Short mmCIF file of N, CA and C and ligand atoms in Angstrom, two decimals:
data_model
loop_
_atom_site.label_atom_id
_atom_site.label_comp_id
_atom_site.label_asym_id
_atom_site.label_seq_id
_atom_site.Cartn_x
_atom_site.Cartn_y
_atom_site.Cartn_z
N MET A 192 150.18 35.76 72.30
CA MET A 192 150.42 36.77 73.32
C MET A 192 151.20 37.93 72.71
N SER A 193 150.90 39.09 73.19
CA SER A 193 151.58 40.24 72.60
C SER A 193 151.60 41.40 73.56
N LYS A 194 152.72 42.05 73.62
CA LYS A 194 152.78 43.27 74.41
C LYS A 194 152.28 44.46 73.62
N ASN A 195 151.92 44.22 72.38
CA ASN A 195 151.45 45.30 71.53
C ASN A 195 149.94 45.49 71.64
N TRP A 196 149.32 44.70 72.49
CA TRP A 196 147.86 44.80 72.66
C TRP A 196 147.54 44.48 74.12
N TYR A 197 147.07 45.47 74.82
CA TYR A 197 146.67 45.21 76.21
C TYR A 197 145.79 46.35 76.70
N PRO A 198 145.00 46.09 77.71
CA PRO A 198 144.02 47.09 78.13
C PRO A 198 144.62 48.19 79.00
N VAL A 199 143.99 49.33 78.89
CA VAL A 199 144.30 50.47 79.76
C VAL A 199 142.97 50.96 80.31
N ILE A 200 142.93 51.17 81.61
CA ILE A 200 141.69 51.59 82.26
C ILE A 200 141.69 53.10 82.49
N ASN A 201 140.61 53.72 82.10
CA ASN A 201 140.41 55.13 82.42
C ASN A 201 139.68 55.20 83.76
N TYR A 202 140.41 55.53 84.79
CA TYR A 202 139.82 55.50 86.13
C TYR A 202 138.82 56.63 86.38
N GLU A 203 138.79 57.58 85.50
CA GLU A 203 137.76 58.62 85.63
C GLU A 203 136.39 58.04 85.29
N ASN A 204 136.38 56.99 84.46
CA ASN A 204 135.11 56.39 84.06
C ASN A 204 134.81 55.09 84.81
N CYS A 205 135.83 54.42 85.29
CA CYS A 205 135.65 53.12 85.94
C CYS A 205 134.79 53.25 87.19
N ILE A 206 133.80 52.35 87.30
CA ILE A 206 132.92 52.34 88.47
C ILE A 206 133.26 51.16 89.40
N GLU A 207 134.38 50.50 89.12
CA GLU A 207 134.90 49.43 89.97
C GLU A 207 133.88 48.30 90.14
N CYS A 208 133.28 47.90 89.01
CA CYS A 208 132.28 46.84 89.06
C CYS A 208 132.93 45.46 89.12
N GLY A 209 134.18 45.35 88.66
CA GLY A 209 134.88 44.07 88.71
C GLY A 209 134.68 43.18 87.51
N ALA A 210 133.89 43.61 86.53
CA ALA A 210 133.59 42.75 85.39
C ALA A 210 134.84 42.37 84.60
N CYS A 211 135.74 43.30 84.44
CA CYS A 211 136.96 43.00 83.67
C CYS A 211 137.82 41.97 84.41
N PHE A 212 138.00 42.19 85.68
CA PHE A 212 138.78 41.25 86.50
C PHE A 212 138.16 39.86 86.47
N ASN A 213 136.85 39.80 86.61
CA ASN A 213 136.17 38.51 86.64
C ASN A 213 136.21 37.81 85.28
N LYS A 214 136.23 38.60 84.21
CA LYS A 214 136.20 38.01 82.88
C LYS A 214 137.53 37.40 82.46
N CYS A 215 138.59 38.10 82.76
CA CYS A 215 139.88 37.70 82.19
C CYS A 215 140.47 36.51 82.92
N SER A 216 140.78 35.48 82.16
CA SER A 216 141.37 34.27 82.72
C SER A 216 142.87 34.19 82.45
N HIS A 217 143.45 35.32 82.05
CA HIS A 217 144.87 35.32 81.70
C HIS A 217 145.73 36.08 82.69
N GLY A 218 145.15 36.45 83.81
CA GLY A 218 145.95 37.09 84.85
C GLY A 218 146.36 38.51 84.55
N VAL A 219 145.68 39.13 83.59
CA VAL A 219 146.06 40.49 83.21
C VAL A 219 145.75 41.48 84.34
N TYR A 220 144.64 41.23 85.03
CA TYR A 220 144.21 42.14 86.08
C TYR A 220 144.46 41.56 87.47
N LYS A 221 144.67 42.45 88.41
CA LYS A 221 144.48 42.10 89.80
C LYS A 221 143.65 43.22 90.43
N LYS A 222 143.14 42.96 91.60
CA LYS A 222 142.34 43.97 92.27
C LYS A 222 143.13 44.59 93.40
N GLU A 223 143.05 45.89 93.48
CA GLU A 223 143.56 46.61 94.66
C GLU A 223 142.34 47.22 95.32
N GLY A 224 141.89 46.58 96.38
CA GLY A 224 140.56 46.91 96.89
C GLY A 224 139.55 46.49 95.84
N GLU A 225 138.72 47.40 95.41
CA GLU A 225 137.76 47.11 94.34
C GLU A 225 138.28 47.57 92.98
N ARG A 226 139.42 48.18 92.97
CA ARG A 226 139.92 48.77 91.73
C ARG A 226 140.71 47.74 90.92
N PRO A 227 140.36 47.53 89.66
CA PRO A 227 141.15 46.63 88.81
C PRO A 227 142.41 47.34 88.32
N VAL A 228 143.50 46.59 88.33
CA VAL A 228 144.77 47.14 87.88
C VAL A 228 145.39 46.17 86.87
N VAL A 229 145.88 46.69 85.78
CA VAL A 229 146.56 45.87 84.78
C VAL A 229 147.98 45.58 85.28
N VAL A 230 148.19 44.33 85.67
CA VAL A 230 149.49 43.95 86.23
C VAL A 230 150.29 43.02 85.33
N TYR A 231 149.62 42.43 84.34
CA TYR A 231 150.31 41.47 83.48
C TYR A 231 149.86 41.67 82.03
N PRO A 232 150.24 42.79 81.44
CA PRO A 232 149.81 43.06 80.06
C PRO A 232 150.27 42.00 79.08
N GLU A 233 151.39 41.35 79.39
CA GLU A 233 151.90 40.30 78.48
C GLU A 233 150.92 39.15 78.32
N GLY A 234 150.02 38.99 79.29
CA GLY A 234 149.06 37.89 79.22
C GLY A 234 147.87 38.17 78.33
N CYS A 235 147.68 39.41 77.95
CA CYS A 235 146.51 39.76 77.14
C CYS A 235 146.64 39.15 75.75
N VAL A 236 145.52 38.63 75.26
CA VAL A 236 145.50 37.97 73.96
C VAL A 236 145.30 39.00 72.86
N ASP A 237 146.18 38.99 71.90
CA ASP A 237 146.13 39.96 70.81
C ASP A 237 144.77 39.97 70.14
N GLY A 238 144.15 41.12 70.12
CA GLY A 238 142.87 41.27 69.44
C GLY A 238 141.66 41.00 70.32
N CYS A 239 141.86 40.49 71.51
CA CYS A 239 140.73 40.20 72.39
C CYS A 239 140.12 41.49 72.91
N ARG A 240 138.79 41.51 72.95
CA ARG A 240 138.06 42.64 73.54
C ARG A 240 137.09 42.14 74.60
N GLY A 241 137.40 40.99 75.18
CA GLY A 241 136.48 40.37 76.13
C GLY A 241 136.10 41.27 77.28
N CYS A 242 137.07 41.91 77.88
CA CYS A 242 136.74 42.76 79.03
C CYS A 242 136.10 44.07 78.59
N GLN A 243 136.57 44.61 77.49
CA GLN A 243 135.99 45.86 77.01
C GLN A 243 134.50 45.70 76.72
N LYS A 244 134.13 44.55 76.16
CA LYS A 244 132.73 44.31 75.82
C LYS A 244 131.84 44.29 77.05
N LEU A 245 132.40 43.92 78.18
CA LEU A 245 131.60 43.81 79.40
C LEU A 245 131.62 45.08 80.24
N CYS A 246 132.53 45.97 79.94
CA CYS A 246 132.66 47.17 80.76
C CYS A 246 131.44 48.07 80.57
N PRO A 247 130.72 48.36 81.65
CA PRO A 247 129.48 49.13 81.54
C PRO A 247 129.71 50.63 81.37
N SER A 248 130.96 51.05 81.54
CA SER A 248 131.19 52.49 81.53
C SER A 248 132.19 52.94 80.46
N GLY A 249 132.53 52.04 79.57
CA GLY A 249 133.43 52.42 78.48
C GLY A 249 134.80 52.85 78.95
N ALA A 250 135.27 52.22 80.02
CA ALA A 250 136.52 52.67 80.64
C ALA A 250 137.74 51.94 80.11
N ILE A 251 137.56 50.97 79.23
CA ILE A 251 138.69 50.16 78.77
C ILE A 251 139.01 50.45 77.31
N GLU A 252 140.25 50.81 77.08
CA GLU A 252 140.78 50.93 75.73
C GLU A 252 142.02 50.07 75.64
N TYR A 253 142.55 49.93 74.43
CA TYR A 253 143.71 49.05 74.25
C TYR A 253 144.88 49.77 73.62
N VAL A 254 146.03 49.56 74.20
CA VAL A 254 147.25 49.93 73.51
C VAL A 254 147.33 49.07 72.25
N GLY A 255 147.61 49.68 71.15
CA GLY A 255 147.70 48.96 69.89
C GLY A 255 146.42 48.93 69.09
N ASP A 256 145.36 49.54 69.64
CA ASP A 256 144.07 49.51 68.96
C ASP A 256 144.02 50.56 67.86
N THR A 257 143.96 50.10 66.64
CA THR A 257 143.87 51.03 65.52
C THR A 257 142.46 51.02 64.93
N GLY A 258 141.54 50.38 65.65
CA GLY A 258 140.16 50.40 65.23
C GLY A 258 139.73 49.12 64.55
N GLY A 259 138.63 48.57 65.02
CA GLY A 259 138.01 47.45 64.34
C GLY A 259 138.56 46.08 64.68
N LYS A 260 139.69 46.02 65.31
CA LYS A 260 140.30 44.72 65.57
C LYS A 260 139.49 43.93 66.60
N ASP A 261 139.11 42.75 66.24
CA ASP A 261 138.38 41.88 67.16
C ASP A 261 138.57 40.46 66.66
N ASN A 262 139.73 39.93 66.88
CA ASN A 262 140.07 38.65 66.28
C ASN A 262 140.61 37.65 67.28
N CYS A 263 140.12 37.75 68.51
CA CYS A 263 140.58 36.80 69.51
C CYS A 263 140.27 35.39 69.05
N SER A 264 141.25 34.53 69.11
CA SER A 264 141.04 33.17 68.64
C SER A 264 141.34 32.13 69.70
N CYS A 265 141.55 32.58 70.91
CA CYS A 265 141.93 31.60 71.94
C CYS A 265 140.71 30.91 72.53
N GLY A 266 139.52 31.44 72.27
CA GLY A 266 138.31 30.76 72.71
C GLY A 266 137.88 31.08 74.13
N CYS A 267 138.61 31.93 74.80
CA CYS A 267 138.30 32.17 76.21
C CYS A 267 137.42 33.37 76.42
N CYS A 268 137.49 34.30 75.55
CA CYS A 268 136.95 35.63 75.87
C CYS A 268 135.80 36.07 74.99
N CYS A 269 135.91 35.91 73.73
CA CYS A 269 134.94 36.57 72.84
C CYS A 269 133.91 35.65 72.26
S1 SF4 B 420 141.21 41.74 76.31
FE1 SF4 B 420 140.80 39.59 76.84
S2 SF4 B 420 142.79 38.71 77.39
FE2 SF4 B 420 142.99 40.94 77.42
S3 SF4 B 420 142.62 41.57 79.51
FE3 SF4 B 420 140.65 41.67 78.47
S4 SF4 B 420 139.64 39.68 78.73
FE4 SF4 B 420 141.84 39.47 79.28
S1 SF4 B 421 134.61 46.50 83.72
FE1 SF4 B 421 134.98 48.71 83.40
S2 SF4 B 421 133.86 49.74 85.06
FE2 SF4 B 421 134.04 47.56 85.62
S3 SF4 B 421 135.89 47.47 86.89
FE3 SF4 B 421 136.52 47.02 84.78
S4 SF4 B 421 137.14 49.02 83.90
FE4 SF4 B 421 135.97 49.42 85.75
#
């Protein structure tokens, strides 16, 4: 777990499909209406791109992303 890696949603691009919320099993997201909100960044697994991979509108980026990192090893997401 790391606070140095967690998702940020660009709401200008988000279409509120719910894929990120449904994907993440670490409690990072909650829904406010149909809108996903990052409420528990500490739960995000360092290097995981599970929700970003499913986002149909490219609305998810990561704090701490310096490019190329995709090393989730927890087995839940990628
Ligand atoms: S990157 Fe993985 S652990 Fe982090 S919020 Fe997305 S699905 Fe959850
Ligand atoms: S997967 Fe992308 S478009 Fe869908 S709710 Fe999440 S951020 Fe928005």
